[in-house]
Short mmCIF file of C-alpha atoms and ligand atoms in Angstrom, two decimals:
data_model
loop_
_atom_site.label_atom_id
_atom_site.label_comp_id
_atom_site.label_asym_id
_atom_site.label_seq_id
_atom_site.Cartn_x
_atom_site.Cartn_y
_atom_site.Cartn_z
CA MET A 168 31.90 -0.03 -7.02
CA PRO A 169 28.81 0.46 -8.98
CA PRO A 170 25.58 0.74 -6.73
CA ALA A 171 23.29 -2.13 -6.27
CA ASP A 172 20.86 -1.30 -8.82
CA ASP A 173 23.61 -0.90 -11.76
CA PRO A 174 23.58 -3.87 -14.20
CA ARG A 175 27.36 -4.01 -13.69
CA THR A 176 26.65 -5.40 -10.21
CA ARG A 177 24.58 -8.20 -11.70
CA GLU A 178 27.31 -9.24 -13.72
CA ARG A 179 29.84 -8.89 -10.88
CA LEU A 180 27.50 -10.91 -8.29
CA ARG A 181 26.38 -13.18 -10.99
CA LEU A 182 22.91 -12.01 -10.00
CA ALA A 183 19.60 -13.16 -12.27
CA ALA A 184 18.58 -10.71 -14.74
CA ARG A 185 15.55 -9.62 -13.30
CA MET A 186 17.55 -7.75 -10.49
CA ASP A 187 17.96 -5.12 -13.04
CA ALA A 188 14.54 -4.24 -12.89
CA ILE A 189 14.06 -4.17 -8.89
CA GLN A 190 14.38 -0.33 -8.02
CA PRO A 191 15.18 0.47 -4.29
CA PHE A 192 13.05 2.88 -2.31
CA HIS A 193 14.38 6.45 -3.13
CA VAL A 194 12.49 7.27 -0.05
CA MET A 195 14.81 4.97 2.18
CA GLU A 196 17.95 7.45 1.28
CA ILE A 197 15.83 10.19 2.48
CA GLN A 198 14.72 8.54 5.69
CA ARG A 199 18.31 7.64 6.19
CA ARG A 200 19.69 11.14 5.94
CA ALA A 201 16.77 11.96 8.24
CA PHE A 202 18.08 9.81 10.84
CA GLU A 203 21.58 11.38 10.35
CA LEU A 204 20.33 14.70 11.02
CA GLU A 205 18.20 13.43 14.21
CA ALA A 206 21.45 11.85 15.64
CA GLY A 207 23.11 15.42 15.08
CA GLY A 208 20.50 17.00 17.25
CA ARG A 209 18.37 18.04 14.63
CA ARG A 210 14.50 17.56 15.15
CA VAL A 211 12.93 16.16 11.71
CA ILE A 212 9.26 16.10 10.98
CA HIS A 213 8.65 12.66 9.45
CA MET A 214 6.05 12.86 6.55
CA GLU A 215 7.54 10.40 4.22
CA ILE A 216 6.80 6.96 6.29
CA GLY A 217 3.66 4.99 5.00
CA GLN A 218 2.73 3.39 8.55
CA PRO A 219 0.38 4.58 11.15
CA ASP A 220 2.30 6.18 14.04
CA PHE A 221 -0.19 4.42 16.29
CA PRO A 222 0.77 0.91 18.02
CA ALA A 223 -1.58 -2.43 17.54
CA PRO A 224 -4.71 -1.68 19.69
CA PRO A 225 -3.94 -2.80 23.32
CA PRO A 226 -6.41 -6.08 23.00
CA VAL A 227 -4.21 -7.58 20.20
CA VAL A 228 -1.24 -7.08 22.54
CA ASP A 229 -2.99 -8.71 25.49
CA ALA A 230 -4.11 -11.34 22.92
CA ALA A 231 -0.39 -11.83 22.06
CA ILE A 232 0.90 -12.35 25.40
CA ALA A 233 -1.86 -14.61 26.58
CA ALA A 234 -1.14 -16.81 23.55
CA LEU A 235 2.56 -16.80 23.96
CA LYS A 236 1.82 -18.38 27.46
CA ARG A 237 -0.85 -20.75 26.17
CA GLU A 238 -0.09 -22.20 23.01
CA PRO A 239 2.94 -24.30 21.67
CA MET A 240 3.32 -21.92 18.50
CA GLY A 241 4.52 -24.57 16.35
CA TYR A 242 3.93 -24.59 12.50
CA THR A 243 0.37 -23.55 11.53
CA ASP A 244 -1.66 -24.68 8.54
CA ALA A 245 -0.46 -22.81 5.61
CA LEU A 246 -3.46 -21.18 4.91
CA GLY A 247 -3.93 -19.73 8.32
CA ILE A 248 -5.24 -20.87 11.35
CA ARG A 249 -9.09 -21.60 10.83
CA PRO A 250 -10.48 -18.97 13.79
CA LEU A 251 -8.57 -16.13 12.28
CA ARG A 252 -9.95 -17.09 8.45
CA GLU A 253 -13.59 -17.34 10.13
CA ALA A 254 -12.90 -13.79 12.16
CA ILE A 255 -11.94 -12.39 8.82
CA ALA A 256 -14.96 -13.82 7.14
CA ARG A 257 -17.04 -12.56 10.13
CA PHE A 258 -15.59 -9.10 9.51
CA TYR A 259 -16.63 -8.93 5.69
CA ALA A 260 -20.45 -10.13 7.30
CA ASP A 261 -20.73 -7.63 10.03
CA ARG A 262 -19.29 -4.72 7.98
CA TYR A 263 -19.98 -5.06 4.46
CA GLY A 264 -22.97 -7.41 4.74
CA LEU A 265 -21.14 -9.91 2.49
CA THR A 266 -20.77 -13.96 2.60
CA ILE A 267 -17.40 -14.84 2.20
CA ALA A 268 -16.48 -18.61 2.88
CA ALA A 269 -13.68 -18.78 5.17
CA GLU A 270 -11.99 -21.44 2.92
CA ARG A 271 -11.59 -18.59 0.43
CA ILE A 272 -9.53 -16.57 2.78
CA MET A 273 -5.83 -17.34 3.25
CA ILE A 274 -3.69 -15.47 6.11
CA THR A 275 -0.34 -14.11 4.44
CA ALA A 276 2.83 -12.22 5.60
CA GLY A 277 1.28 -8.95 5.05
CA ALA A 278 -0.37 -7.53 1.86
CA SER A 279 3.24 -8.60 0.40
CA GLY A 280 2.93 -12.02 1.15
CA ALA A 281 -0.32 -12.26 -0.72
CA PHE A 282 1.37 -10.36 -3.83
CA LEU A 283 4.04 -12.69 -3.74
CA ILE A 284 1.78 -16.01 -3.65
CA ALA A 285 -0.92 -14.41 -5.82
CA MET A 286 1.56 -13.56 -8.36
CA GLY A 287 3.37 -16.74 -8.28
CA ALA A 288 0.32 -18.62 -9.16
CA LEU A 289 -0.65 -16.20 -11.83
CA ILE A 290 2.29 -14.88 -13.72
CA GLY A 291 4.46 -16.47 -16.10
CA PRO A 292 7.64 -15.57 -18.36
CA GLY A 293 6.35 -12.82 -20.68
CA ASP A 294 3.21 -12.15 -18.90
CA GLU A 295 1.86 -8.64 -18.86
CA VAL A 296 -0.04 -7.01 -16.10
CA LEU A 297 -1.92 -3.72 -16.18
CA MET A 298 -1.37 -1.04 -13.48
CA PRO A 299 -1.59 2.58 -13.07
CA ASP A 300 1.04 4.89 -12.93
CA PRO A 301 1.39 6.41 -9.99
CA CYS A 302 1.04 3.22 -8.09
CA TYR A 303 2.73 1.23 -5.22
CA PRO A 304 6.30 0.40 -6.43
CA CYS A 305 6.28 -3.10 -5.08
CA ASN A 306 3.42 -4.00 -7.64
CA ARG A 307 5.57 -3.98 -10.79
CA HIS A 308 8.64 -5.52 -8.91
CA PHE A 309 6.41 -8.64 -8.05
CA VAL A 310 5.36 -9.05 -11.17
CA ARG A 311 9.06 -9.00 -12.44
CA MET A 312 9.93 -11.63 -9.96
CA PHE A 313 7.87 -14.35 -11.95
CA GLU A 314 9.43 -12.93 -15.32
CA GLY A 315 6.12 -11.02 -16.35
CA ASP A 316 6.31 -7.64 -17.31
CA ALA A 317 4.48 -4.42 -15.98
CA THR A 318 2.14 -2.39 -18.08
CA THR A 319 1.94 0.91 -16.49
CA ILE A 320 -0.66 3.31 -17.92
CA PRO A 321 -0.46 6.85 -16.91
CA ALA A 322 -3.06 8.08 -14.66
CA ASP A 323 -4.06 11.69 -13.88
CA ALA A 324 -6.54 13.59 -11.49
CA GLY A 325 -9.18 13.88 -14.22
CA GLY A 326 -9.48 9.64 -13.85
CA ASN A 327 -9.12 9.89 -10.03
CA TYR A 328 -5.40 8.80 -10.61
CA GLN A 329 -6.91 5.15 -11.41
CA LEU A 330 -7.42 3.01 -14.44
CA SER A 331 -10.69 3.44 -16.60
CA LEU A 332 -12.24 0.95 -18.53
CA ALA A 333 -11.18 2.44 -21.70
CA ASP A 334 -7.74 2.40 -20.19
CA VAL A 335 -7.71 -1.36 -19.64
CA ARG A 336 -9.34 -1.85 -23.29
CA ARG A 337 -6.69 0.18 -25.04
CA HIS A 338 -3.58 -1.50 -23.24
CA TRP A 339 -4.95 -4.84 -23.33
CA GLY A 340 -2.46 -6.72 -25.61
CA ALA A 341 -1.82 -10.56 -26.56
CA ARG A 342 0.30 -11.05 -23.48
CA THR A 343 -1.87 -9.37 -21.14
CA ARG A 344 -2.97 -11.67 -18.14
CA GLY A 345 -4.55 -9.45 -15.75
CA VAL A 346 -5.21 -5.95 -14.03
CA MET A 347 -3.84 -4.70 -10.65
CA LEU A 348 -5.77 -1.76 -8.69
CA ALA A 349 -5.43 -0.56 -5.36
CA SER A 350 -8.67 1.53 -3.63
CA PRO A 351 -7.52 3.52 -2.06
CA SER A 352 -4.24 3.94 -4.09
CA ASN A 353 -1.02 4.84 -2.53
CA PRO A 354 0.38 7.41 -3.27
CA THR A 355 -3.09 9.10 -4.47
CA GLY A 356 -5.59 8.15 -1.62
CA THR A 357 -8.10 7.95 -4.69
CA VAL A 358 -10.38 5.20 -4.64
CA VAL A 359 -11.81 3.33 -7.92
CA PRO A 360 -15.39 4.52 -8.29
CA LEU A 361 -17.53 1.42 -7.83
CA GLU A 362 -19.16 1.53 -11.41
CA THR A 363 -15.71 1.55 -12.84
CA LEU A 364 -14.33 -1.40 -10.61
CA ARG A 365 -17.72 -3.51 -11.54
CA ALA A 366 -16.85 -2.68 -15.26
CA ILE A 367 -13.06 -3.27 -15.00
CA LEU A 368 -13.81 -6.60 -13.18
CA ALA A 369 -16.22 -7.79 -15.92
CA GLU A 370 -14.03 -6.92 -18.64
CA THR A 371 -11.10 -8.96 -17.30
CA GLU A 372 -13.22 -12.02 -16.80
CA ALA A 373 -14.57 -11.70 -20.32
CA ARG A 374 -10.96 -11.73 -21.57
CA SER A 375 -10.13 -14.45 -19.41
CA GLY A 376 -7.59 -12.76 -17.29
CA PHE A 377 -7.06 -11.83 -13.50
CA ALA A 378 -8.04 -8.93 -11.65
CA LEU A 379 -6.22 -8.59 -8.28
CA VAL A 380 -7.34 -5.48 -5.93
CA ASP A 381 -5.17 -4.33 -3.28
CA GLU A 382 -7.74 -3.27 -0.65
CA ILE A 383 -5.04 -2.49 2.31
CA TYR A 384 -6.22 0.80 2.82
CA GLN A 385 -9.99 -0.07 2.91
CA GLY A 386 -10.48 0.77 6.28
CA LEU A 387 -9.10 3.98 6.02
CA THR A 388 -11.55 6.14 3.88
CA TYR A 389 -13.04 9.43 5.40
CA ASP A 390 -16.24 10.66 3.67
CA GLY A 391 -18.97 8.66 4.73
CA ALA A 392 -19.64 4.84 5.08
CA HIS A 393 -17.04 2.24 4.43
CA LEU A 394 -15.95 1.77 1.24
CA PRO A 395 -17.19 -1.27 -0.22
CA THR A 396 -15.06 -3.96 -1.24
CA ALA A 397 -14.41 -5.65 -4.76
CA LEU A 398 -15.47 -8.98 -2.90
CA GLY A 399 -19.27 -7.47 -3.41
CA LEU A 400 -19.06 -7.08 -7.36
CA SER A 401 -17.33 -10.62 -8.23
CA ASP A 402 -16.47 -14.15 -6.97
CA ARG A 403 -13.67 -14.21 -9.47
CA VAL A 404 -11.55 -11.34 -8.06
CA PHE A 405 -8.40 -11.52 -6.07
CA VAL A 406 -8.51 -9.46 -3.15
CA VAL A 407 -5.55 -8.68 -1.05
CA ASN A 408 -5.94 -6.78 2.40
CA SER A 409 -3.31 -6.54 5.59
CA PHE A 410 -3.39 -6.01 9.15
CA SER A 411 -0.71 -3.06 8.67
CA LYS A 412 -2.75 -0.17 7.98
CA TYR A 413 -6.37 0.23 9.22
CA PHE A 414 -5.28 -2.27 12.15
CA CYS A 415 -1.94 -0.61 13.06
CA MET A 416 0.35 -3.66 12.77
CA THR A 417 2.56 -3.15 10.12
CA GLY A 418 5.55 -5.09 12.15
CA TRP A 419 3.59 -8.23 12.93
CA ARG A 420 3.65 -9.02 9.28
CA LEU A 421 0.13 -10.16 8.71
CA GLY A 422 -2.46 -9.90 5.83
CA TRP A 423 -4.97 -12.08 4.09
CA LEU A 424 -5.61 -12.77 0.51
CA VAL A 425 -9.16 -13.78 -0.95
CA ALA A 426 -9.06 -16.01 -3.77
CA PRO A 427 -11.65 -17.39 -6.31
CA ALA A 428 -12.49 -21.09 -4.55
CA GLU A 429 -10.99 -23.15 -7.44
CA TYR A 430 -7.47 -21.47 -6.58
CA VAL A 431 -7.11 -22.11 -3.22
CA ARG A 432 -5.60 -25.55 -3.39
CA GLU A 433 -3.24 -24.25 -5.75
CA ILE A 434 -2.39 -21.14 -4.10
CA GLU A 435 -2.10 -23.48 -0.91
CA ARG A 436 0.59 -25.49 -2.24
CA LEU A 437 2.55 -22.56 -3.34
CA ALA A 438 2.33 -20.94 0.50
CA GLN A 439 3.43 -24.33 1.95
CA ASN A 440 6.50 -24.20 -0.38
CA ALA A 441 7.26 -20.73 0.24
CA PHE A 442 6.39 -20.03 4.00
CA ILE A 443 5.19 -23.47 5.50
CA CYS A 444 3.14 -21.02 7.71
CA VAL A 445 2.68 -17.12 8.72
CA SER A 446 3.92 -16.17 12.09
CA ALA A 447 1.65 -18.08 14.53
CA PRO A 448 1.93 -15.37 17.53
CA ALA A 449 0.97 -12.49 15.26
CA GLN A 450 -2.01 -14.81 13.80
CA HIS A 451 -3.51 -15.48 17.44
CA ALA A 452 -3.03 -12.10 18.33
CA ALA A 453 -4.89 -10.75 15.26
CA LEU A 454 -8.07 -12.47 16.42
CA ALA A 455 -8.40 -9.67 18.82
CA ALA A 456 -8.16 -7.22 16.29
CA PHE A 457 -11.85 -7.71 15.35
CA SER A 458 -13.12 -7.22 18.81
CA PRO A 459 -15.40 -4.31 19.42
CA ALA A 460 -12.82 -2.69 21.99
CA SER A 461 -10.41 -2.96 18.79
CA ILE A 462 -12.72 -1.81 16.68
CA ALA A 463 -13.53 1.08 18.92
CA ILE A 464 -9.90 2.41 18.98
CA LEU A 465 -9.30 1.97 15.10
CA GLU A 466 -12.24 4.17 14.49
CA GLU A 467 -11.21 6.72 16.93
CA ARG A 468 -7.74 6.67 14.66
CA ARG A 469 -9.44 7.02 11.30
CA ALA A 470 -11.35 9.98 12.72
CA GLU A 471 -7.65 11.53 13.91
CA PHE A 472 -6.30 10.63 10.20
CA ARG A 473 -9.45 12.47 8.82
CA ARG A 474 -8.84 15.52 10.92
CA ARG A 475 -5.20 15.41 9.95
CA ARG A 476 -6.11 15.12 6.03
CA ASP A 477 -8.35 17.96 6.44
CA PHE A 478 -5.78 20.30 7.60
CA LEU A 479 -2.88 19.21 5.44
CA VAL A 480 -4.58 19.39 2.19
CA PRO A 481 -5.70 23.19 2.23
CA ALA A 482 -2.38 23.85 4.20
CA LEU A 483 -0.41 22.32 1.06
CA ARG A 484 -2.45 24.26 -1.24
CA SER A 485 -1.89 27.41 0.28
CA LEU A 486 1.66 26.81 0.09
CA GLY A 487 1.50 26.45 -3.41
CA PHE A 488 1.07 22.68 -4.20
CA SER A 489 -1.37 21.55 -6.40
CA VAL A 490 -3.67 18.88 -4.83
CA PRO A 491 -6.60 18.63 -7.38
CA LEU A 492 -8.36 16.11 -5.79
CA MET A 493 -9.37 15.76 -1.95
CA PRO A 494 -7.91 12.09 -1.26
CA GLN A 495 -10.67 10.03 0.13
CA GLY A 496 -8.45 7.48 1.65
CA ALA A 497 -5.37 5.78 3.04
CA PHE A 498 -2.66 8.62 4.96
CA TYR A 499 -1.29 10.05 1.71
CA VAL A 500 -1.46 13.68 -0.11
CA TYR A 501 0.13 13.10 -3.37
CA ALA A 502 1.25 16.81 -4.01
CA GLY A 503 2.24 18.70 -7.37
CA CYS A 504 4.88 20.67 -6.83
CA GLU A 505 5.18 21.90 -10.33
CA ARG A 506 4.99 25.68 -9.23
CA LEU A 507 7.62 25.24 -6.54
CA ALA A 508 10.45 23.43 -8.05
CA GLU A 509 11.65 22.05 -11.27
CA ASP A 510 12.59 18.24 -9.88
CA SER A 511 10.73 16.68 -6.82
CA GLU A 512 13.65 14.64 -5.95
CA ALA A 513 16.00 17.47 -5.71
CA PHE A 514 13.13 19.28 -3.79
CA ALA A 515 12.41 16.40 -1.43
CA TRP A 516 16.34 16.85 -0.54
CA ARG A 517 15.71 20.53 -0.35
CA VAL A 518 12.71 20.14 2.13
CA LEU A 519 14.71 17.90 4.26
CA GLU A 520 18.36 19.92 4.31
CA GLU A 521 16.59 23.23 4.75
CA ALA A 522 13.52 22.68 6.30
CA GLY A 523 14.21 19.40 8.53
CA VAL A 524 10.71 18.01 6.77
CA ALA A 525 11.17 14.45 5.16
CA ILE A 526 9.01 13.73 2.34
CA THR A 527 8.91 11.24 -0.44
CA PRO A 528 9.74 12.07 -4.02
CA GLY A 529 7.35 11.17 -6.75
CA ILE A 530 9.82 8.90 -8.49
CA ASP A 531 9.21 6.35 -5.93
CA PHE A 532 5.87 5.46 -7.74
CA GLY A 533 6.39 5.47 -11.29
CA GLU A 534 7.66 7.80 -13.94
CA HIS A 535 4.34 9.89 -15.06
CA ARG A 536 4.82 13.38 -13.89
CA ALA A 537 7.05 11.64 -10.95
CA ARG A 538 9.40 14.44 -11.13
CA SER A 539 6.54 16.89 -10.57
CA HIS A 540 5.01 15.20 -7.28
CA VAL A 541 5.85 14.44 -4.07
CA ARG A 542 3.86 12.36 -1.51
CA PHE A 543 3.30 13.68 2.12
CA ALA A 544 2.05 10.95 4.95
CA TYR A 545 -0.11 12.08 7.24
CA THR A 546 1.06 9.63 9.57
CA ARG A 547 2.15 12.06 12.27
CA SER A 548 0.56 13.85 15.25
CA LEU A 549 -1.68 17.08 13.97
CA ALA A 550 0.87 19.17 16.13
CA ASP A 551 3.96 17.78 14.31
CA ILE A 552 2.18 18.08 10.92
CA GLU A 553 1.33 21.98 11.53
CA GLU A 554 5.09 22.16 12.53
CA GLY A 555 6.09 20.42 9.15
CA VAL A 556 3.81 23.14 7.30
CA GLU A 557 5.21 25.94 9.12
CA ARG A 558 8.77 24.91 8.36
CA LEU A 559 7.58 24.55 4.77
CA ALA A 560 5.94 28.05 4.65
CA ARG A 561 9.19 29.36 5.77
CA LEU A 562 11.28 27.68 3.12
CA LEU A 563 9.04 29.00 0.60
CA GLY A 564 8.75 32.35 1.85
CA ARG A 565 5.10 32.03 2.36
CA ALA A 566 3.72 33.71 5.20
CA ARG A 567 0.89 31.66 6.64
C1 PLP B 59 -0.59 0.12 -1.51
C2 PLP B 59 0.09 -0.95 -0.66
N1 PLP B 59 0.13 -2.10 -0.79
C3 PLP B 59 0.75 -3.29 -0.03
C4 PLP B 59 1.70 -2.73 0.85
C5 PLP B 59 2.22 -3.64 1.44
O1 PLP B 59 2.03 -3.79 3.23
P1 PLP B 59 2.27 -4.99 3.99
O2 PLP B 59 3.14 -6.09 3.40
O3 PLP B 59 2.82 -4.08 5.19
O4 PLP B 59 0.66 -5.39 4.11
C6 PLP B 59 1.89 -1.30 1.00
C7 PLP B 59 2.56 -0.99 2.14
O5 PLP B 59 2.90 0.24 2.41
C8 PLP B 59 0.89 -0.21 0.23
O6 PLP B 59 1.19 0.63 0.36
#
């Protein structure tokens, strides 16, 4: 039987043509094999998984339990419970000094739900969206789900692995509708410099297009003050954020979308139809995510991620990986393995089988130089990361 992403499967199952373009995550295969090895008694160091190794802050868990006992937990408003939308607005005011009307903030099922709703509202058949390569793989799939096409633009270390204004101008065509950026990015951890972001937002507005900025890793930057949000640069930008990463709540499936005011009613209609509402218990729990007690815990964890990054990047460099830029945020290192292997996918398998370290091959994030890159997630304890590096050193025959 052909594999799920083979066009013959489409014919057999009478699937929609768009399914041909929806790729599986290769890392899931690596993870499945890692679990198999563990079931056989081997200890695997997991550096493939893009989720914090910390649970939700205890005040969030307590708030969830209290809310479950107190609230009937019926459907909520499609845009989310008002107190949570207001709490997010206050967070923008307190942390970034910005006034964002709670009316513009809608609660979604993770950043993923926000993407789905935004793309559903903005993309039609044949519309093109510009995005960097490498980038978060689901971006192009969300565009495809609405019959649009992703125009991926090669991005290298010289440009911070992000799009430049010149890229946007050069690649903007008759069918281009907008631009998707992530700052900091998955898989590279690099940010879009503020002036570049400002210029790209102005350019998309001048072209009557949209800009969607994924700020899911915004709370996780490591050098200096918190990264400013694109919301401070324009009130025409769409901003996606989530409780998954900084707030350590991946499985709670909660995020948000900030849209330009005049889109909110339209998006609300779509959200009503698609989801009715987002999980009520998760929404009530998330109210406690902004409490001083939770923020104090999350800031300690941010410092811990920074310690891990500061260990891992030089360690990988000393093993022969190329990491031309210090990632400014997220919890990933996108490392060139061109000096160590011919093909990053085969390399990731070898690293798993022979060293018991799980990493993600670059092909999950695009095509540009994907076969010479792998992604390391530092979502494990420093002790585990140190052991992972030791194992790699032994595999590669490098004394440390
Ligand atoms: C850049 C980026 N955007 C969005 C998401 C989706 O996150 P969630 O739906 O859990 O909020 C992820 C998840 O890894 C991501 O890395």
